Every structure is written in structure tokens, then in C-alpha cells.
DNA sequence: CCTTGACTTCAAGTGAGGTTGAACTTACAC
DNA sequence: GTGTAAGTTCAACCTCACTTGAAGTCAAGG
């Protein structure tokens, strides 16, 4: 048997880019697991790094942590997940991303035509699809939808 | 003089699709204003409808209410904003939407190539763009990962 | 006048995804 | 054997954009 190198929470944090507090939070949600030393400190299996990477990426894609937990629950318990397993899960994200792109494009085009029409009933244009808001963003994706609005918004405001 | 028809909060709510509580909230942030009756009830100028429409749309586009307040501050105070004024502001949103679309497309393509490559270092693929990662997160998390983007980048490089 | 519905304020709650602080313990190098 | 970096738990706090509830007031029809 090769020596199994366990990671401390600090090591896992540095390698995954997730703060220790975040890792504990993930554990509290059952997204990752850990062993404990005799002194009650967490030690992580190296496969946990991949698991954390999956969680972060799924989160970026716009899934809630609950949804990610559900997805992880479909992994086989009996063995270490293979690349195949991870791929299967990630593949399902594509339609989600496509849908989000489509929603933003719709919004953009709506905006374009409103700006182009020169009408004096701007509110009619602007409000014509008020329910789309939540629908366009998907579950809990209010903030996730925007990739880096901070920078772009700043530029946009200054450009105006 | 034509009769100036003022709107109650309920009327403005129905016409704008924003709940009364939301309108009060907007007012507390200075996004809209109101007159008061002798009995302390709000009465809204009809132009407020347009203002609310602007706020909702800007919000949909992804601006924070603070940013929207900033944008509104650039409107002329001396006169009622014209269609031109609103158009100028809305036009600035386009680059923002384009940027968001581009960001999601980047993420999607990254994902595609990761899925396609069949590598066993899924975490290398997944973590390869940690700066985007932070940007894609909510405001709370944005800080924290933004605190040390260098660390996250370092982690990504070392990961694998 | 009375009822009813719409309005008022203010504090607190929601939810997502965490972070922060206090008080304490472990791990490890010297 | 000691100093200190890194770990532990738990509750409380953070943002953002609101909503909800409590307790009370106003407006308008009959």
C-alpha cells in the first residue's frame, strides 16, 4: 500500500482556494467528508480536492449547494468516483448555461428594441416582461447570473 | 392647468408590479421620492412610474440598487427627465450584458473542453480560472475570495 | 358614525453562501 | 517542554433586496 497523504484543512484550503471556514461549512452541509485525528482535527482524503473542485464549479454554474448535494448523492458510494462519474455530472450543466445565455440575450435584445423605438412609454417597454426576472435567473441565481458585474457595471456607469 | 393625477402607493404598486413594501424600500434608498398628504400618506407623481420602471429594469440587468442610485443621480435635477435621458442611461447597459454573456460562454466552453479532454485532473480544469470564480459569486463571497486573489491563483496553479 | 380597506412606521425575518470572533486545544519544531 | 501556528466549536454577523408582522392611522362609502 502506498502512503496515503492526508490533507489538513489549511492545505485543502490553499489547494482548493476555499477558506477553511468554507470547507467546514461544506462539511456541515454534507458536501464533503473528513476523518478526524485523535485530537479531533480534520484530515482530508486526497479525492476531497476533486470533490471541492466540483462543488465550486457547480456553484459557479449556478447550482445551489442543495442541488449540488443532490447531484453528489448520485455518485456511487462503494468506490472512489472516476473521471467518468464527474464528467457525467458536469455534462448536465450545459443546458443550464445555454438557458442562462439565452435569457440574457433576450433581455439585451428587448432593451435594444426599446431604445431603438424612441417611444415615450419607456415603462411599457421596460415592464413588458416583469415575471421574466426570476425565471431568467434560475434557482437562487440572482447573484450568480452576473459574472463580474462589479467591473462591468462600473464601466457601464462611467460610459453613460 | 390640467389636473395632476397623483398615485397612491397601491396604485403605483399595481402599475409597476412592485409591492408597496418594495416601493417604500426604494424610497428609503432614495431611488424614488414622494409627496405626502396631510394624513402622511404617500402620493406619487406620474413620472415616478417611469422611474420605477427604470429601477426594475436596471435591477434585472444586474446593477445593484446602489449603482442604480448612482445612475439616477446623473439625471438633471432641474427638469423632468426626457425619453432621451432614460435612453442614455439604458444604452450603457449593453456592454454589461454583453460582458455577462461572454463570461458565461467562457465558462461553458471551459467546461466543454474539460469534459472532452478526459483528463484525470478534473480539478485542474475546474479551478483554472479562480479569479472568475470569485467574480461569479455573490457579494458576500466576492469580498472574501477577493481578499487574496493571489492565494487563490497560487492554489490553482499548484492544484493537481 | 361605522366599517373596511388601504395606508403608516419600525424592527425583525428571509435565503444563499458563507465569514468572524471568542475561547479553547493540537501539532510540531526547536 | 515550550512557543506558536494551526486547528476546534458555536453563535453571531455579513450582503442584497426585499417581505412580514405588529400596532396603529387615514380615506371613503353607506
mmCIF file of C-alpha atoms (C1' of nucleotides) in Angstrom:
data_model
loop_
_atom_site.group_PDB
_atom_site.id
_atom_site.type_symbol
_atom_site.label_atom_id
_atom_site.label_comp_id
_atom_site.label_asym_id
_atom_site.label_seq_id
_atom_site.Cartn_x
_atom_site.Cartn_y
_atom_site.Cartn_z
ATOM 1 C CA UNK A 1 0.000 0.000 0.000
ATOM 2 C CA UNK A 2 1.318 3.451 -0.870
ATOM 3 C CA UNK A 3 1.355 6.035 1.866
ATOM 4 C CA UNK A 4 -1.960 7.842 1.797
ATOM 5 C CA UNK A 5 -1.201 11.519 2.271
ATOM 6 C CA UNK A 6 -3.953 13.231 4.132
ATOM 7 C CA UNK A 7 -4.539 16.948 3.885
ATOM 8 C CA UNK A 8 -5.141 19.273 6.785
ATOM 9 C CA UNK A 9 -7.889 21.816 6.416
ATOM 10 C CA UNK A 10 -5.300 24.519 5.786
ATOM 11 C CA UNK A 11 -3.696 22.523 2.998
ATOM 12 C CA UNK A 12 -7.002 21.730 1.388
ATOM 13 C CA UNK A 13 -7.927 25.385 1.697
ATOM 14 C CA UNK A 14 -4.782 26.546 -0.070
ATOM 15 C CA UNK A 15 -5.108 23.998 -2.809
ATOM 16 C CA UNK A 16 -8.798 24.483 -3.443
ATOM 17 C CA UNK A 17 -8.984 28.224 -2.915
ATOM 18 C CA UNK A 18 -11.817 27.748 -0.441
ATOM 19 C CA UNK A 19 -11.335 29.243 3.023
ATOM 20 C CA UNK A 20 -11.226 26.850 5.976
ATOM 21 C CA UNK A 21 -14.500 28.280 7.189
ATOM 22 C CA UNK A 22 -15.973 27.484 3.799
ATOM 23 C CA UNK A 23 -14.742 23.915 3.951
ATOM 24 C CA UNK A 24 -16.287 23.449 7.391
ATOM 25 C CA UNK A 25 -19.475 24.914 6.033
ATOM 26 C CA UNK A 26 -19.444 22.474 3.130
ATOM 27 C CA UNK A 27 -18.906 19.647 5.565
ATOM 28 C CA UNK A 28 -21.835 20.819 7.663
ATOM 29 C CA UNK A 29 -23.970 20.504 4.539
ATOM 30 C CA UNK A 30 -22.639 17.066 3.787
ATOM 31 C CA UNK A 31 -20.917 18.163 0.597
ATOM 32 C CA UNK A 32 -17.585 16.821 1.728
ATOM 33 C CA UNK A 33 -16.488 14.495 4.457
ATOM 34 C CA UNK A 34 -13.420 14.139 6.629
ATOM 35 C CA UNK A 35 -11.642 11.869 9.032
ATOM 36 C CA UNK A 36 -10.530 13.078 12.420
ATOM 37 C CA UNK A 37 -7.213 12.733 14.169
ATOM 38 C CA UNK A 38 -7.104 11.579 17.763
ATOM 39 C CA UNK A 39 -7.038 15.277 18.613
ATOM 40 C CA UNK A 40 -10.255 15.952 16.688
ATOM 41 C CA UNK A 41 -8.652 17.730 13.747
ATOM 42 C CA UNK A 42 -9.939 17.122 10.250
ATOM 43 C CA UNK A 43 -7.893 15.152 7.779
ATOM 44 C CA UNK A 44 -8.967 15.004 4.174
ATOM 45 C CA UNK A 45 -8.637 12.257 1.667
ATOM 46 C CA UNK A 46 -6.950 13.495 -1.494
ATOM 47 C CA UNK A 47 -10.089 12.780 -3.504
ATOM 48 C CA UNK A 48 -11.742 15.521 -1.495
ATOM 49 C CA UNK A 49 -9.841 18.060 -3.564
ATOM 50 C CA UNK A 50 -11.695 16.888 -6.628
ATOM 51 C CA UNK A 51 -14.946 16.963 -4.749
ATOM 52 C CA UNK A 52 -14.379 20.530 -3.646
ATOM 53 C CA UNK A 53 -13.443 21.489 -7.193
ATOM 54 C CA UNK A 54 -16.722 20.009 -8.345
ATOM 55 C CA UNK A 55 -18.677 21.925 -5.747
ATOM 56 C CA UNK A 56 -17.020 25.229 -6.626
ATOM 57 C CA UNK A 57 -17.562 24.752 -10.310
ATOM 58 C CA UNK A 58 -21.163 23.683 -9.915
ATOM 59 C CA UNK A 59 -21.678 26.726 -7.753
ATOM 60 C CA UNK A 60 -20.215 28.942 -10.440
ATOM 61 C CA UNK A 61 -22.525 27.352 -12.927
ATOM 62 C CA UNK A 62 -25.393 28.471 -10.762
ATOM 63 C CA UNK A 63 -26.494 25.452 -8.782
ATOM 64 C CA UNK A 64 -27.408 25.940 -5.162
ATOM 65 C CA UNK A 65 -25.466 23.946 -2.620
ATOM 66 C CA UNK A 66 -28.579 21.890 -2.023
ATOM 67 C CA UNK A 67 -28.730 20.977 -5.665
ATOM 68 C CA UNK A 68 -25.045 20.161 -5.622
ATOM 69 C CA UNK A 69 -25.614 17.886 -2.657
ATOM 70 C CA UNK A 70 -28.326 16.117 -4.611
ATOM 71 C CA UNK A 71 -26.013 15.677 -7.556
ATOM 72 C CA UNK A 72 -23.264 14.305 -5.330
ATOM 73 C CA UNK A 73 -25.729 11.867 -3.843
ATOM 74 C CA UNK A 74 -25.977 10.151 -7.219
ATOM 75 C CA UNK A 75 -22.317 9.168 -7.071
ATOM 76 C CA UNK A 76 -21.586 5.544 -6.247
ATOM 77 C CA UNK A 77 -20.850 5.069 -2.586
ATOM 78 C CA UNK A 78 -18.975 1.855 -2.986
ATOM 79 C CA UNK A 79 -15.966 3.246 -4.829
ATOM 80 C CA UNK A 80 -13.998 6.388 -5.449
ATOM 81 C CA UNK A 81 -15.702 8.326 -8.220
ATOM 82 C CA UNK A 82 -13.987 8.104 -11.574
ATOM 83 C CA UNK A 83 -13.392 10.827 -14.130
ATOM 84 C CA UNK A 84 -16.365 9.317 -15.903
ATOM 85 C CA UNK A 85 -18.563 9.923 -12.911
ATOM 86 C CA UNK A 86 -17.571 13.562 -12.671
ATOM 87 C CA UNK A 87 -18.000 14.039 -16.390
ATOM 88 C CA UNK A 88 -21.497 12.666 -16.293
ATOM 89 C CA UNK A 89 -22.482 15.198 -13.684
ATOM 90 C CA UNK A 90 -20.796 18.148 -15.333
ATOM 91 C CA UNK A 91 -22.341 17.377 -18.681
ATOM 92 C CA UNK A 92 -25.764 18.129 -17.272
ATOM 93 C CA UNK A 93 -24.750 21.720 -16.650
ATOM 94 C CA UNK A 94 -24.563 22.680 -20.294
ATOM 95 C CA UNK A 95 -28.279 23.196 -20.906
ATOM 96 C CA UNK A 96 -28.359 25.313 -17.794
ATOM 97 C CA UNK A 97 -25.639 27.578 -19.080
ATOM 98 C CA UNK A 98 -27.231 27.708 -22.503
ATOM 99 C CA UNK A 99 -30.511 28.739 -20.946
ATOM 100 C CA UNK A 100 -28.870 31.487 -18.983
ATOM 101 C CA UNK A 101 -27.137 32.836 -22.042
ATOM 102 C CA UNK A 102 -30.415 32.789 -23.933
ATOM 103 C CA UNK A 103 -32.189 34.656 -21.156
ATOM 104 C CA UNK A 104 -29.635 37.424 -21.069
ATOM 105 C CA UNK A 105 -29.644 37.688 -24.833
ATOM 106 C CA UNK A 106 -33.408 38.055 -24.765
ATOM 107 C CA UNK A 107 -33.122 40.808 -22.247
ATOM 108 C CA UNK A 108 -30.456 42.556 -24.285
ATOM 109 C CA UNK A 109 -32.489 42.385 -27.469
ATOM 110 C CA UNK A 110 -35.554 43.660 -25.690
ATOM 111 C CA UNK A 111 -33.534 46.549 -24.418
ATOM 112 C CA UNK A 112 -32.154 47.260 -27.865
ATOM 113 C CA UNK A 113 -35.550 47.420 -29.455
ATOM 114 C CA UNK A 114 -36.858 49.588 -26.662
ATOM 115 C CA UNK A 115 -34.023 52.021 -27.064
ATOM 116 C CA UNK A 116 -34.482 51.957 -30.802
ATOM 117 C CA UNK A 117 -38.196 52.598 -30.815
ATOM 118 C CA UNK A 118 -37.983 56.112 -29.449
ATOM 119 C CA UNK A 119 -41.315 55.745 -27.753
ATOM 120 C CA UNK A 120 -42.356 57.908 -24.875
ATOM 121 C CA UNK A 121 -43.756 54.967 -22.976
ATOM 122 C CA UNK A 122 -40.475 53.658 -21.817
ATOM 123 C CA UNK A 123 -42.154 51.984 -18.913
ATOM 124 C CA UNK A 124 -44.257 49.955 -21.258
ATOM 125 C CA UNK A 125 -41.144 48.558 -22.889
ATOM 126 C CA UNK A 126 -39.313 48.151 -19.639
ATOM 127 C CA UNK A 127 -42.081 46.418 -17.844
ATOM 128 C CA UNK A 128 -43.306 44.254 -20.600
ATOM 129 C CA UNK A 129 -41.800 41.151 -19.152
ATOM 130 C CA UNK A 130 -41.671 41.650 -15.428
ATOM 131 C CA UNK A 131 -42.049 37.991 -14.472
ATOM 132 C CA UNK A 132 -39.087 37.013 -16.574
ATOM 133 C CA UNK A 133 -36.735 38.217 -13.924
ATOM 134 C CA UNK A 134 -36.798 35.262 -11.619
ATOM 135 C CA UNK A 135 -37.363 32.828 -14.411
ATOM 136 C CA UNK A 136 -34.362 34.020 -16.340
ATOM 137 C CA UNK A 137 -32.036 33.665 -13.432
ATOM 138 C CA UNK A 138 -32.885 30.167 -12.366
ATOM 139 C CA UNK A 139 -32.896 28.935 -8.820
ATOM 140 C CA UNK A 140 -31.137 31.200 -6.440
ATOM 141 C CA UNK A 141 -29.065 32.578 -9.227
ATOM 142 C CA UNK A 142 -29.813 36.194 -8.564
ATOM 143 C CA UNK A 143 -26.193 36.981 -7.976
ATOM 144 C CA UNK A 144 -24.704 34.126 -9.846
ATOM 145 C CA UNK A 145 -26.103 35.124 -13.136
ATOM 146 C CA UNK A 146 -23.837 38.087 -13.362
ATOM 147 C CA UNK A 147 -20.254 37.251 -13.889
ATOM 148 C CA UNK A 148 -18.332 40.145 -12.501
ATOM 149 C CA UNK A 149 -20.994 42.838 -12.660
ATOM 150 C CA UNK A 150 -18.816 44.889 -10.370
ATOM 151 C CA UNK A 151 -16.269 45.768 -13.025
ATOM 152 C CA UNK A 152 -18.569 45.846 -15.991
ATOM 153 C CA UNK A 153 -21.151 47.871 -14.160
ATOM 154 C CA UNK A 154 -18.595 50.433 -13.192
ATOM 155 C CA UNK A 155 -17.545 50.771 -16.811
ATOM 156 C CA UNK A 156 -21.145 50.978 -17.913
ATOM 157 C CA UNK A 157 -21.982 53.694 -15.445
ATOM 158 C CA UNK A 158 -18.986 55.732 -16.461
ATOM 159 C CA UNK A 159 -19.789 55.230 -20.118
ATOM 160 C CA UNK A 160 -23.259 56.636 -19.545
ATOM 161 C CA UNK B 1 -53.873 73.882 -15.513
ATOM 162 C CA UNK B 2 -54.644 70.213 -16.082
ATOM 163 C CA UNK B 3 -55.414 68.183 -13.021
ATOM 164 C CA UNK B 4 -52.273 66.464 -11.891
ATOM 165 C CA UNK B 5 -53.292 62.926 -11.010
ATOM 166 C CA UNK B 6 -51.252 61.579 -8.164
ATOM 167 C CA UNK B 7 -50.899 57.891 -7.493
ATOM 168 C CA UNK B 8 -51.293 56.184 -4.157
ATOM 169 C CA UNK B 9 -48.751 53.584 -3.223
ATOM 170 C CA UNK B 10 -51.253 50.861 -4.043
ATOM 171 C CA UNK B 11 -51.866 52.258 -7.494
ATOM 172 C CA UNK B 12 -48.195 52.659 -8.213
ATOM 173 C CA UNK B 13 -47.654 49.142 -6.949
ATOM 174 C CA UNK B 14 -50.252 47.691 -9.301
ATOM 175 C CA UNK B 15 -48.976 49.647 -12.262
ATOM 176 C CA UNK B 16 -45.313 48.955 -11.684
ATOM 177 C CA UNK B 17 -45.563 45.407 -10.411
ATOM 178 C CA UNK B 18 -43.508 46.320 -7.352
ATOM 179 C CA UNK B 19 -45.033 45.550 -3.960
ATOM 180 C CA UNK B 20 -45.793 48.513 -1.692
ATOM 181 C CA UNK B 21 -43.109 47.318 0.683
ATOM 182 C CA UNK B 22 -40.693 47.394 -2.203
ATOM 183 C CA UNK B 23 -41.657 50.935 -3.124
ATOM 184 C CA UNK B 24 -41.128 52.079 0.456
ATOM 185 C CA UNK B 25 -37.804 50.323 0.404
ATOM 186 C CA UNK B 26 -36.838 52.110 -2.805
ATOM 187 C CA UNK B 27 -37.816 55.385 -1.242
ATOM 188 C CA UNK B 28 -35.709 54.635 1.818
ATOM 189 C CA UNK B 29 -32.763 54.261 -0.555
ATOM 190 C CA UNK B 30 -33.564 57.483 -2.339
ATOM 191 C CA UNK B 31 -34.378 55.763 -5.603
ATOM 192 C CA UNK B 32 -37.801 57.370 -5.783
ATOM 193 C CA UNK B 33 -39.440 60.248 -3.993
ATOM 194 C CA UNK B 34 -42.962 61.070 -2.898
ATOM 195 C CA UNK B 35 -45.187 63.805 -1.617
ATOM 196 C CA UNK B 36 -47.295 63.329 1.478
ATOM 197 C CA UNK B 37 -50.946 64.046 2.083
ATOM 198 C CA UNK B 38 -51.999 65.900 5.211
ATOM 199 C CA UNK B 39 -52.581 62.462 6.658
ATOM 200 C CA UNK B 40 -48.980 61.389 5.938
ATOM 201 C CA UNK B 41 -49.793 59.055 3.068
ATOM 202 C CA UNK B 42 -47.523 58.920 0.058
ATOM 203 C CA UNK B 43 -48.657 60.385 -3.240
ATOM 204 C CA UNK B 44 -46.602 59.777 -6.336
ATOM 205 C CA UNK B 45 -46.003 61.951 -9.302
ATOM 206 C CA UNK B 46 -46.812 60.137 -12.528
ATOM 207 C CA UNK B 47 -43.184 60.351 -13.638
ATOM 208 C CA UNK B 48 -42.365 58.064 -10.748
ATOM 209 C CA UNK B 49 -43.812 55.201 -12.746
ATOM 210 C CA UNK B 50 -41.079 55.651 -15.294
ATOM 211 C CA UNK B 51 -38.502 55.916 -12.581
ATOM 212 C CA UNK B 52 -39.637 52.666 -11.011
ATOM 213 C CA UNK B 53 -39.606 51.013 -14.405
ATOM 214 C CA UNK B 54 -36.039 52.131 -14.823
ATOM 215 C CA UNK B 55 -35.044 50.777 -11.451
ATOM 216 C CA UNK B 56 -36.635 47.393 -12.084
ATOM 217 C CA UNK B 57 -35.053 47.053 -15.467
ATOM 218 C CA UNK B 58 -31.642 48.126 -14.257
ATOM 219 C CA UNK B 59 -32.008 45.614 -11.477
ATOM 220 C CA UNK B 60 -32.846 42.887 -13.956
ATOM 221 C CA UNK B 61 -29.795 43.847 -15.930
ATOM 222 C CA UNK B 62 -27.777 43.182 -12.825
ATOM 223 C CA UNK B 63 -26.991 46.529 -11.258
ATOM 224 C CA UNK B 64 -27.190 46.794 -7.506
ATOM 225 C CA UNK B 65 -29.589 49.346 -6.115
ATOM 226 C CA UNK B 66 -26.629 51.427 -5.055
ATOM 227 C CA UNK B 67 -25.372 51.516 -8.607
ATOM 228 C CA UNK B 68 -28.832 52.403 -9.821
ATOM 229 C CA UNK B 69 -28.939 55.260 -7.362
ATOM 230 C CA UNK B 70 -25.653 56.492 -8.773
ATOM 231 C CA UNK B 71 -27.013 56.333 -12.290
ATOM 232 C CA UNK B 72 -30.157 58.204 -11.282
ATOM 233 C CA UNK B 73 -28.013 60.864 -9.690
ATOM 234 C CA UNK B 74 -26.726 61.781 -13.142
ATOM 235 C CA UNK B 75 -30.206 62.840 -14.253
ATOM 236 C CA UNK B 76 -30.818 66.572 -14.444
ATOM 237 C CA UNK B 77 -32.482 67.857 -11.321
ATOM 238 C CA UNK B 78 -33.926 70.940 -12.897
ATOM 239 C CA UNK B 79 -36.402 69.245 -15.190
ATOM 240 C CA UNK B 80 -38.401 66.086 -15.666
ATOM 241 C CA UNK B 81 -36.160 63.541 -17.392
ATOM 242 C CA UNK B 82 -36.909 63.088 -21.066
ATOM 243 C CA UNK B 83 -37.017 59.875 -23.073
ATOM 244 C CA UNK B 84 -33.563 60.895 -24.229
ATOM 245 C CA UNK B 85 -32.296 60.913 -20.661
ATOM 246 C CA UNK B 86 -33.600 57.447 -19.971
ATOM 247 C CA UNK B 87 -32.261 56.152 -23.237
ATOM 248 C CA UNK B 88 -28.800 57.451 -22.458
ATOM 249 C CA UNK B 89 -28.756 55.533 -19.212
ATOM 250 C CA UNK B 90 -30.179 52.337 -20.626
ATOM 251 C CA UNK B 91 -27.762 52.333 -23.503
ATOM 252 C CA UNK B 92 -24.911 51.946 -21.053
ATOM 253 C CA UNK B 93 -26.254 48.574 -20.008
ATOM 254 C CA UNK B 94 -25.489 46.869 -23.250
ATOM 255 C CA UNK B 95 -21.778 46.320 -22.690
ATOM 256 C CA UNK B 96 -22.652 44.920 -19.306
ATOM 257 C CA UNK B 97 -24.993 42.357 -20.767
ATOM 258 C CA UNK B 98 -22.519 41.524 -23.495
ATOM 259 C CA UNK B 99 -19.828 41.007 -20.893
ATOM 260 C CA UNK B 100 -22.041 38.697 -18.907
ATOM 261 C CA UNK B 101 -22.930 36.656 -21.921
ATOM 262 C CA UNK B 102 -19.262 36.377 -22.801
ATOM 263 C CA UNK B 103 -18.390 35.271 -19.274
ATOM 264 C CA UNK B 104 -20.961 32.511 -19.241
ATOM 265 C CA UNK B 105 -19.913 31.385 -22.678
ATOM 266 C CA UNK B 106 -16.334 31.217 -21.483
ATOM 267 C CA UNK B 107 -17.393 29.100 -18.572
ATOM 268 C CA UNK B 108 -19.411 26.831 -20.819
ATOM 269 C CA UNK B 109 -16.567 26.370 -23.266
ATOM 270 C CA UNK B 110 -14.148 25.693 -20.465
ATOM 271 C CA UNK B 111 -16.486 23.070 -19.197
ATOM 272 C CA UNK B 112 -16.864 21.558 -22.634
ATOM 273 C CA UNK B 113 -13.161 21.233 -23.167
ATOM 274 C CA UNK B 114 -12.697 19.842 -19.697
ATOM 275 C CA UNK B 115 -15.341 17.218 -20.323
ATOM 276 C CA UNK B 116 -13.837 16.486 -23.691
ATOM 277 C CA UNK B 117 -10.266 16.106 -22.535
ATOM 278 C CA UNK B 118 -10.885 13.038 -20.430
ATOM 279 C CA UNK B 119 -8.121 14.045 -18.082
ATOM 280 C CA UNK B 120 -7.870 12.676 -14.617
ATOM 281 C CA UNK B 121 -7.084 16.076 -13.166
ATOM 282 C CA UNK B 122 -10.550 17.399 -13.276
ATOM 283 C CA UNK B 123 -9.740 19.828 -10.541
ATOM 284 C CA UNK B 124 -7.069 21.418 -12.707
ATOM 285 C CA UNK B 125 -9.686 22.184 -15.334
ATOM 286 C CA UNK B 126 -12.263 23.213 -12.848
ATOM 287 C CA UNK B 127 -10.082 25.541 -10.913
ATOM 288 C CA UNK B 128 -8.194 27.034 -13.763
ATOM 289 C CA UNK B 129 -9.917 30.375 -13.519
ATOM 290 C CA UNK B 130 -10.248 31.187 -9.858
ATOM 291 C CA UNK B 131 -10.480 34.945 -10.395
ATOM 292 C CA UNK B 132 -13.624 34.471 -12.425
ATOM 293 C CA UNK B 133 -14.730 32.210 -9.692
ATOM 294 C CA UNK B 134 -14.735 34.978 -7.152
ATOM 295 C CA UNK B 135 -16.381 37.328 -9.579
ATOM 296 C CA UNK B 136 -19.188 34.918 -10.242
ATOM 297 C CA UNK B 137 -20.048 34.663 -6.603
ATOM 298 C CA UNK B 138 -22.441 36.699 -4.583
ATOM 299 C CA UNK B 139 -21.430 39.927 -2.972
ATOM 300 C CA UNK B 140 -20.697 38.318 0.340
ATOM 301 C CA UNK B 141 -18.288 35.831 -1.055
ATOM 302 C CA UNK B 142 -16.825 38.250 -3.550
ATOM 303 C CA UNK B 143 -15.038 40.105 -0.804
ATOM 304 C CA UNK B 144 -13.546 37.181 0.779
ATOM 305 C CA UNK B 145 -12.069 35.461 -2.156
ATOM 306 C CA UNK B 146 -11.191 38.876 -3.462
ATOM 307 C CA UNK B 147 -9.236 39.402 -0.291
ATOM 308 C CA UNK B 148 -6.472 37.277 -1.603
ATOM 309 C CA UNK B 149 -6.891 36.551 -5.295
ATOM 310 C CA UNK B 150 -3.184 35.820 -5.420
ATOM 311 C CA UNK B 151 -3.632 32.969 -2.982
ATOM 312 C CA UNK B 152 -6.441 31.515 -4.986
ATOM 313 C CA UNK B 153 -4.438 31.780 -8.171
ATOM 314 C CA UNK B 154 -1.483 30.163 -6.481
ATOM 315 C CA UNK B 155 -3.707 27.385 -5.264
ATOM 316 C CA UNK B 156 -4.997 26.806 -8.746
ATOM 317 C CA UNK B 157 -1.511 26.575 -10.149
ATOM 318 C CA UNK B 158 -0.415 24.132 -7.503
ATOM 319 C CA UNK B 159 -3.550 22.049 -7.642
ATOM 320 C CA UNK B 160 -3.345 18.765 -9.424
ATOM 321 C "C1'" DC C 1 -70.834 57.222 12.851
ATOM 322 C "C1'" DC C 2 -69.031 52.953 11.454
ATOM 323 C "C1'" DT C 3 -66.759 49.754 8.838
ATOM 324 C "C1'" DT C 4 -63.392 48.335 5.736
ATOM 325 C "C1'" DG C 5 -59.504 48.555 3.107
ATOM 326 C "C1'" DA C 6 -55.539 50.962 2.344
ATOM 327 C "C1'" DC C 7 -52.122 53.256 4.488
ATOM 328 C "C1'" DT C 8 -48.216 54.441 8.269
ATOM 329 C "C1'" DT C 9 -43.619 53.169 10.911
ATOM 330 C "C1'" DC C 10 -40.251 50.264 12.665
ATOM 331 C "C1'" DA C 11 -37.967 46.090 13.791
ATOM 332 C "C1'" DA C 12 -37.106 41.713 12.564
ATOM 333 C "C1'" DG C 13 -37.025 37.856 9.277
ATOM 334 C "C1'" DT C 14 -35.646 35.542 4.782
ATOM 335 C "C1'" DG C 15 -32.221 32.934 1.998
ATOM 336 C "C1'" DA C 16 -27.723 31.893 -0.101
ATOM 337 C "C1'" DG C 17 -23.265 31.309 0.929
ATOM 338 C "C1'" DG C 18 -20.532 31.887 3.567
ATOM 339 C "C1'" DT C 19 -17.123 34.833 7.433
ATOM 340 C "C1'" DT C 20 -15.819 36.410 12.054
ATOM 341 C "C1'" DG C 21 -14.896 36.220 16.931
ATOM 342 C "C1'" DA C 22 -14.230 34.183 21.311
ATOM 343 C "C1'" DA C 23 -12.463 30.813 23.896
ATOM 344 C "C1'" DC C 24 -10.062 26.922 23.749
ATOM 345 C "C1'" DT C 25 -6.982 22.655 22.054
ATOM 346 C "C1'" DT C 26 -3.433 20.258 18.962
ATOM 347 C "C1'" DA C 27 0.541 19.624 16.330
ATOM 348 C "C1'" DC C 28 5.083 20.214 15.742
ATOM 349 C "C1'" DA C 29 9.731 22.367 15.537
ATOM 350 C "C1'" DC C 30 13.269 23.840 18.415
ATOM 351 C "C1'" DG D 1 8.868 21.427 27.434
ATOM 352 C "C1'" DT D 2 7.562 25.413 25.457
ATOM 353 C "C1'" DG D 3 6.173 28.684 21.887
ATOM 354 C "C1'" DT D 4 3.193 29.330 18.267
ATOM 355 C "C1'" DA D 5 0.825 28.273 14.115
ATOM 356 C "C1'" DA D 6 -2.958 25.907 13.037
ATOM 357 C "C1'" DG D 7 -6.779 23.590 14.453
ATOM 358 C "C1'" DT D 8 -11.610 23.110 17.150
ATOM 359 C "C1'" DT D 9 -16.847 24.628 18.171
ATOM 360 C "C1'" DC D 10 -20.594 27.621 18.302
ATOM 361 C "C1'" DA D 11 -23.178 31.534 17.809
ATOM 362 C "C1'" DA D 12 -23.452 35.734 15.679
ATOM 363 C "C1'" DC D 13 -22.729 38.518 11.786
ATOM 364 C "C1'" DC D 14 -22.391 39.965 6.647
ATOM 365 C "C1'" DT D 15 -24.625 41.425 1.834
ATOM 366 C "C1'" DC D 16 -28.701 42.212 -1.111
ATOM 367 C "C1'" DA D 17 -33.211 43.006 -1.961
ATOM 368 C "C1'" DC D 18 -36.809 42.759 -0.092
ATOM 369 C "C1'" DT D 19 -41.054 40.832 2.914
ATOM 370 C "C1'" DT D 20 -43.548 40.214 7.186
ATOM 371 C "C1'" DG D 21 -45.645 41.425 11.463
ATOM 372 C "C1'" DA D 22 -47.207 44.402 14.982
ATOM 373 C "C1'" DA D 23 -49.521 48.206 16.264
ATOM 374 C "C1'" DG D 24 -51.684 51.893 14.909
ATOM 375 C "C1'" DT D 25 -53.870 55.784 11.399
ATOM 376 C "C1'" DC D 26 -56.359 57.505 7.188
ATOM 377 C "C1'" DA D 27 -59.862 57.679 3.433
ATOM 378 C "C1'" DA D 28 -64.125 56.822 1.635
ATOM 379 C "C1'" DG D 29 -68.718 54.552 1.074
ATOM 380 C "C1'" DG D 30 -73.151 53.662 3.313
#
